[in-house]
């Protein structure tokens, strides 16, 4: 069993990870249906339905700590690198801006 890594990430970061690893993946990289990904989907489902800018801004900036396995972290890193390359698009900024440094150094 993989070691658990606590990752601090914003809700916007979660949305970006799910966009690349789940929505745009289209089955090219397997293993994105683990508990960590399901937890991210649950957190994103809490998005306010209001159109109020302040409320939405606070939601997207909210930081959460996700307990992810090392395998999930490497899977996310792979998705954020491979999927844009397969689609011939620039790498998402989340790889550098939102992803905690201690995770990338494993």
Short mmCIF file of N, CA and C in Angstrom, two decimals:
data_model
loop_
_atom_site.label_atom_id
_atom_site.label_comp_id
_atom_site.label_asym_id
_atom_site.label_seq_id
_atom_site.Cartn_x
_atom_site.Cartn_y
_atom_site.Cartn_z
N UNK A 1 0.84 -1.19 0.00
CA UNK A 1 0.00 0.00 0.00
C UNK A 1 0.88 1.25 0.00
N UNK A 2 0.47 2.24 -0.75
CA UNK A 2 1.24 3.48 -0.88
C UNK A 2 1.13 4.34 0.36
N UNK A 3 2.17 5.12 0.57
CA UNK A 3 2.20 6.08 1.66
C UNK A 3 1.23 7.21 1.36
N UNK A 4 0.60 7.75 2.40
CA UNK A 4 -0.35 8.86 2.24
C UNK A 4 0.42 10.18 2.28
N UNK A 5 0.10 11.06 1.34
CA UNK A 5 0.70 12.39 1.26
C UNK A 5 -0.42 13.40 1.40
N UNK A 6 -0.31 14.33 2.35
CA UNK A 6 -1.30 15.40 2.50
C UNK A 6 -0.94 16.54 1.57
N UNK A 7 -1.86 16.89 0.69
CA UNK A 7 -1.62 17.92 -0.32
C UNK A 7 -2.55 19.09 -0.05
N UNK A 8 -1.97 20.28 0.14
CA UNK A 8 -2.77 21.51 0.28
C UNK A 8 -3.01 22.07 -1.10
N UNK A 9 -4.28 22.27 -1.44
CA UNK A 9 -4.63 22.74 -2.78
C UNK A 9 -5.91 23.56 -2.70
N UNK A 10 -6.06 24.52 -3.60
CA UNK A 10 -7.28 25.33 -3.63
C UNK A 10 -8.37 24.59 -4.40
N UNK A 11 -9.59 25.06 -4.25
CA UNK A 11 -10.69 24.47 -5.00
C UNK A 11 -10.48 24.67 -6.51
N UNK A 12 -9.91 25.81 -6.88
CA UNK A 12 -9.59 26.03 -8.30
C UNK A 12 -8.57 24.99 -8.78
N UNK A 13 -7.61 24.69 -7.94
CA UNK A 13 -6.62 23.66 -8.28
C UNK A 13 -7.26 22.31 -8.46
N UNK A 14 -8.23 21.98 -7.60
CA UNK A 14 -8.95 20.72 -7.73
C UNK A 14 -9.70 20.67 -9.05
N UNK A 15 -10.37 21.78 -9.40
CA UNK A 15 -11.11 21.83 -10.66
C UNK A 15 -10.16 21.63 -11.84
N UNK A 16 -8.99 22.21 -11.78
CA UNK A 16 -8.01 22.08 -12.86
C UNK A 16 -7.50 20.64 -12.96
N UNK A 17 -7.22 20.02 -11.81
CA UNK A 17 -6.76 18.63 -11.80
C UNK A 17 -7.83 17.73 -12.39
N UNK A 18 -9.09 17.90 -11.97
CA UNK A 18 -10.17 17.07 -12.50
C UNK A 18 -10.39 17.32 -13.98
N UNK A 19 -10.22 18.55 -14.42
CA UNK A 19 -10.38 18.85 -15.84
C UNK A 19 -9.39 18.03 -16.67
N UNK A 20 -8.14 18.02 -16.26
CA UNK A 20 -7.12 17.31 -17.04
C UNK A 20 -7.14 15.81 -16.80
N UNK A 21 -7.32 15.39 -15.56
CA UNK A 21 -7.20 13.96 -15.24
C UNK A 21 -8.49 13.18 -15.48
N UNK A 22 -9.61 13.85 -15.47
CA UNK A 22 -10.88 13.14 -15.59
C UNK A 22 -11.59 13.51 -16.89
N UNK A 23 -11.91 14.79 -17.07
CA UNK A 23 -12.71 15.21 -18.21
C UNK A 23 -11.97 15.07 -19.54
N UNK A 24 -10.74 15.53 -19.60
CA UNK A 24 -10.00 15.52 -20.87
C UNK A 24 -9.17 14.26 -21.08
N UNK A 25 -9.13 13.39 -20.09
CA UNK A 25 -8.34 12.17 -20.16
C UNK A 25 -8.89 11.22 -21.22
N UNK A 26 -10.19 11.03 -21.24
CA UNK A 26 -10.87 10.16 -22.21
C UNK A 26 -10.29 8.74 -22.21
N UNK A 27 -9.92 8.24 -21.03
CA UNK A 27 -9.46 6.87 -20.90
C UNK A 27 -8.02 6.62 -21.31
N UNK A 28 -7.29 7.64 -21.65
CA UNK A 28 -5.91 7.43 -22.11
C UNK A 28 -4.98 7.04 -20.97
N UNK A 29 -5.24 7.57 -19.78
CA UNK A 29 -4.43 7.22 -18.61
C UNK A 29 -5.38 6.58 -17.59
N UNK A 30 -5.24 5.28 -17.35
CA UNK A 30 -6.15 4.60 -16.41
C UNK A 30 -5.82 4.93 -14.96
N UNK A 31 -6.78 4.63 -14.07
CA UNK A 31 -6.54 4.77 -12.65
C UNK A 31 -6.99 6.07 -12.04
N UNK A 32 -7.85 6.81 -12.73
CA UNK A 32 -8.31 8.10 -12.20
C UNK A 32 -9.69 7.96 -11.54
N UNK A 33 -9.99 6.77 -11.04
CA UNK A 33 -11.27 6.55 -10.36
C UNK A 33 -11.04 6.10 -8.92
N UNK A 34 -9.96 6.54 -8.32
CA UNK A 34 -9.62 6.14 -6.95
C UNK A 34 -10.37 7.01 -5.94
N UNK A 35 -10.20 6.69 -4.68
CA UNK A 35 -10.87 7.45 -3.61
C UNK A 35 -10.45 8.90 -3.59
N UNK A 36 -9.19 9.18 -3.88
CA UNK A 36 -8.70 10.56 -3.91
C UNK A 36 -9.42 11.40 -4.95
N UNK A 37 -9.61 10.84 -6.13
CA UNK A 37 -10.32 11.55 -7.19
C UNK A 37 -11.80 11.71 -6.84
N UNK A 38 -12.38 10.69 -6.22
CA UNK A 38 -13.79 10.79 -5.82
C UNK A 38 -13.97 11.87 -4.75
N UNK A 39 -13.00 11.98 -3.84
CA UNK A 39 -13.05 13.02 -2.80
C UNK A 39 -12.98 14.40 -3.44
N UNK A 40 -12.13 14.56 -4.47
CA UNK A 40 -12.05 15.84 -5.17
C UNK A 40 -13.38 16.18 -5.84
N UNK A 41 -14.02 15.19 -6.44
CA UNK A 41 -15.32 15.42 -7.08
C UNK A 41 -16.37 15.82 -6.06
N UNK A 42 -16.34 15.20 -4.89
CA UNK A 42 -17.28 15.56 -3.82
C UNK A 42 -17.06 16.99 -3.37
N UNK A 43 -15.80 17.38 -3.19
CA UNK A 43 -15.50 18.75 -2.77
C UNK A 43 -15.96 19.76 -3.81
N UNK A 44 -15.77 19.44 -5.08
CA UNK A 44 -16.17 20.35 -6.15
C UNK A 44 -17.68 20.44 -6.27
N UNK A 45 -18.38 19.38 -5.87
CA UNK A 45 -19.85 19.39 -5.92
C UNK A 45 -20.44 20.37 -4.91
N UNK A 46 -19.64 20.82 -3.95
CA UNK A 46 -20.11 21.78 -2.95
C UNK A 46 -20.12 23.21 -3.48
N UNK A 47 -19.80 23.38 -4.75
CA UNK A 47 -19.76 24.72 -5.36
C UNK A 47 -21.10 25.41 -5.19
N UNK A 48 -21.10 26.65 -4.71
CA UNK A 48 -22.36 27.38 -4.53
C UNK A 48 -23.06 27.59 -5.88
N UNK A 49 -24.37 27.49 -5.86
CA UNK A 49 -25.15 27.69 -7.09
C UNK A 49 -25.45 29.16 -7.34
N UNK A 50 -25.07 29.99 -6.41
CA UNK A 50 -25.29 31.43 -6.52
C UNK A 50 -24.40 32.03 -7.60
N UNK A 51 -24.86 33.11 -8.20
CA UNK A 51 -24.06 33.82 -9.19
C UNK A 51 -23.31 34.98 -8.55
N UNK A 52 -23.37 35.06 -7.23
CA UNK A 52 -22.70 36.14 -6.49
C UNK A 52 -21.19 36.00 -6.63
N UNK A 53 -20.55 37.04 -7.15
CA UNK A 53 -19.11 37.00 -7.41
C UNK A 53 -18.31 36.73 -6.14
N UNK A 54 -18.63 37.42 -5.06
CA UNK A 54 -17.88 37.27 -3.82
C UNK A 54 -17.95 35.84 -3.30
N UNK A 55 -19.14 35.25 -3.31
CA UNK A 55 -19.31 33.88 -2.83
C UNK A 55 -18.51 32.90 -3.67
N UNK A 56 -18.59 33.04 -4.99
CA UNK A 56 -17.84 32.14 -5.87
C UNK A 56 -16.33 32.35 -5.72
N UNK A 57 -15.92 33.60 -5.59
CA UNK A 57 -14.50 33.89 -5.42
C UNK A 57 -13.96 33.23 -4.15
N UNK A 58 -14.72 33.33 -3.07
CA UNK A 58 -14.30 32.70 -1.81
C UNK A 58 -14.23 31.18 -1.96
N UNK A 59 -15.18 30.61 -2.68
CA UNK A 59 -15.18 29.15 -2.89
C UNK A 59 -13.93 28.71 -3.65
N UNK A 60 -13.63 29.36 -4.77
CA UNK A 60 -12.50 28.95 -5.60
C UNK A 60 -11.16 29.14 -4.90
N UNK A 61 -11.07 30.11 -3.99
CA UNK A 61 -9.82 30.36 -3.28
C UNK A 61 -9.66 29.53 -2.01
N UNK A 62 -10.73 28.85 -1.60
CA UNK A 62 -10.69 28.05 -0.37
C UNK A 62 -9.65 26.94 -0.51
N UNK A 63 -8.78 26.82 0.50
CA UNK A 63 -7.77 25.77 0.49
C UNK A 63 -8.25 24.58 1.30
N UNK A 64 -7.94 23.40 0.79
CA UNK A 64 -8.27 22.16 1.49
C UNK A 64 -7.01 21.29 1.50
N UNK A 65 -6.99 20.37 2.43
CA UNK A 65 -5.89 19.41 2.50
C UNK A 65 -6.45 18.05 2.09
N UNK A 66 -5.89 17.51 1.03
CA UNK A 66 -6.33 16.21 0.52
C UNK A 66 -5.34 15.12 0.90
N UNK A 67 -5.82 14.05 1.52
CA UNK A 67 -4.93 12.91 1.74
C UNK A 67 -4.92 12.04 0.48
N UNK A 68 -3.82 12.06 -0.24
CA UNK A 68 -3.69 11.27 -1.46
C UNK A 68 -2.56 10.26 -1.30
N UNK A 69 -2.69 9.14 -1.97
CA UNK A 69 -1.59 8.18 -1.96
C UNK A 69 -0.50 8.66 -2.91
N UNK A 70 0.69 8.14 -2.73
CA UNK A 70 1.79 8.50 -3.63
C UNK A 70 1.45 8.12 -5.07
N UNK A 71 0.72 7.01 -5.23
CA UNK A 71 0.32 6.59 -6.58
C UNK A 71 -0.63 7.60 -7.21
N UNK A 72 -1.57 8.14 -6.41
CA UNK A 72 -2.49 9.15 -6.93
C UNK A 72 -1.75 10.42 -7.31
N UNK A 73 -0.78 10.81 -6.48
CA UNK A 73 0.00 12.01 -6.77
C UNK A 73 0.78 11.83 -8.07
N UNK A 74 1.41 10.68 -8.25
CA UNK A 74 2.15 10.46 -9.50
C UNK A 74 1.21 10.36 -10.69
N UNK A 75 0.00 9.83 -10.48
CA UNK A 75 -1.00 9.76 -11.55
C UNK A 75 -1.43 11.17 -11.96
N UNK A 76 -1.65 12.05 -10.99
CA UNK A 76 -2.03 13.43 -11.29
C UNK A 76 -0.90 14.13 -12.03
N UNK A 77 0.32 13.94 -11.57
CA UNK A 77 1.47 14.54 -12.24
C UNK A 77 1.56 14.05 -13.68
N UNK A 78 1.33 12.78 -13.87
CA UNK A 78 1.36 12.20 -15.23
C UNK A 78 0.26 12.79 -16.10
N UNK A 79 -0.95 12.91 -15.54
CA UNK A 79 -2.07 13.49 -16.30
C UNK A 79 -1.77 14.93 -16.69
N UNK A 80 -1.23 15.71 -15.76
CA UNK A 80 -0.96 17.12 -16.02
C UNK A 80 0.19 17.32 -17.01
N UNK A 81 0.96 16.28 -17.24
CA UNK A 81 2.05 16.38 -18.21
C UNK A 81 1.69 15.69 -19.53
N UNK A 82 1.18 14.46 -19.46
CA UNK A 82 0.94 13.67 -20.67
C UNK A 82 -0.27 14.12 -21.48
N UNK A 83 -1.38 14.40 -20.81
CA UNK A 83 -2.61 14.75 -21.54
C UNK A 83 -2.43 16.01 -22.39
N UNK A 84 -1.88 17.12 -21.84
CA UNK A 84 -1.67 18.29 -22.70
C UNK A 84 -0.70 17.99 -23.85
N UNK A 85 0.32 17.17 -23.60
CA UNK A 85 1.25 16.82 -24.67
C UNK A 85 0.56 16.00 -25.75
N UNK A 86 -0.31 15.07 -25.35
CA UNK A 86 -1.05 14.27 -26.33
C UNK A 86 -2.00 15.13 -27.15
N UNK A 87 -2.57 16.16 -26.51
CA UNK A 87 -3.50 17.07 -27.19
C UNK A 87 -2.78 18.22 -27.88
N UNK A 88 -1.44 18.23 -27.80
CA UNK A 88 -0.62 19.29 -28.40
C UNK A 88 -1.00 20.67 -27.87
N UNK A 89 -1.12 20.77 -26.55
CA UNK A 89 -1.46 22.02 -25.88
C UNK A 89 -0.38 22.35 -24.85
N UNK A 90 -0.30 23.63 -24.45
CA UNK A 90 0.69 23.97 -23.42
C UNK A 90 0.35 23.30 -22.08
N UNK A 91 1.37 23.05 -21.29
CA UNK A 91 1.15 22.44 -19.98
C UNK A 91 0.36 23.38 -19.10
N UNK A 92 -0.58 22.86 -18.30
CA UNK A 92 -1.37 23.73 -17.42
C UNK A 92 -0.49 24.35 -16.34
N UNK A 93 -0.80 25.58 -15.98
CA UNK A 93 -0.02 26.27 -14.96
C UNK A 93 -0.12 25.61 -13.60
N UNK A 94 -1.16 24.81 -13.39
CA UNK A 94 -1.32 24.17 -12.08
C UNK A 94 -0.10 23.34 -11.72
N UNK A 95 0.60 22.81 -12.71
CA UNK A 95 1.79 22.02 -12.40
C UNK A 95 2.79 22.85 -11.63
N UNK A 96 2.84 24.14 -11.88
CA UNK A 96 3.84 24.99 -11.24
C UNK A 96 3.24 25.89 -10.16
N UNK A 97 2.04 26.34 -10.38
CA UNK A 97 1.45 27.35 -9.49
C UNK A 97 0.72 26.75 -8.29
N UNK A 98 -0.05 25.72 -8.50
CA UNK A 98 -0.89 25.19 -7.43
C UNK A 98 -0.34 23.94 -6.76
N UNK A 99 0.41 23.15 -7.47
CA UNK A 99 0.84 21.88 -6.89
C UNK A 99 1.95 22.11 -5.89
N UNK A 100 1.80 21.63 -4.67
CA UNK A 100 2.81 21.86 -3.62
C UNK A 100 4.17 21.29 -4.00
N UNK A 101 5.22 21.99 -3.63
CA UNK A 101 6.58 21.59 -3.99
C UNK A 101 6.98 20.24 -3.39
N UNK A 102 6.56 19.96 -2.15
CA UNK A 102 6.98 18.72 -1.52
C UNK A 102 6.45 17.51 -2.25
N UNK A 103 5.35 17.65 -2.98
CA UNK A 103 4.80 16.53 -3.72
C UNK A 103 5.65 16.27 -4.96
N UNK A 104 6.07 17.31 -5.64
CA UNK A 104 6.86 17.15 -6.84
C UNK A 104 8.25 16.60 -6.57
N UNK A 105 8.72 16.68 -5.34
CA UNK A 105 10.07 16.26 -5.01
C UNK A 105 10.17 14.80 -4.60
N UNK A 106 9.09 14.05 -4.65
CA UNK A 106 9.15 12.66 -4.19
C UNK A 106 9.92 11.75 -5.09
#
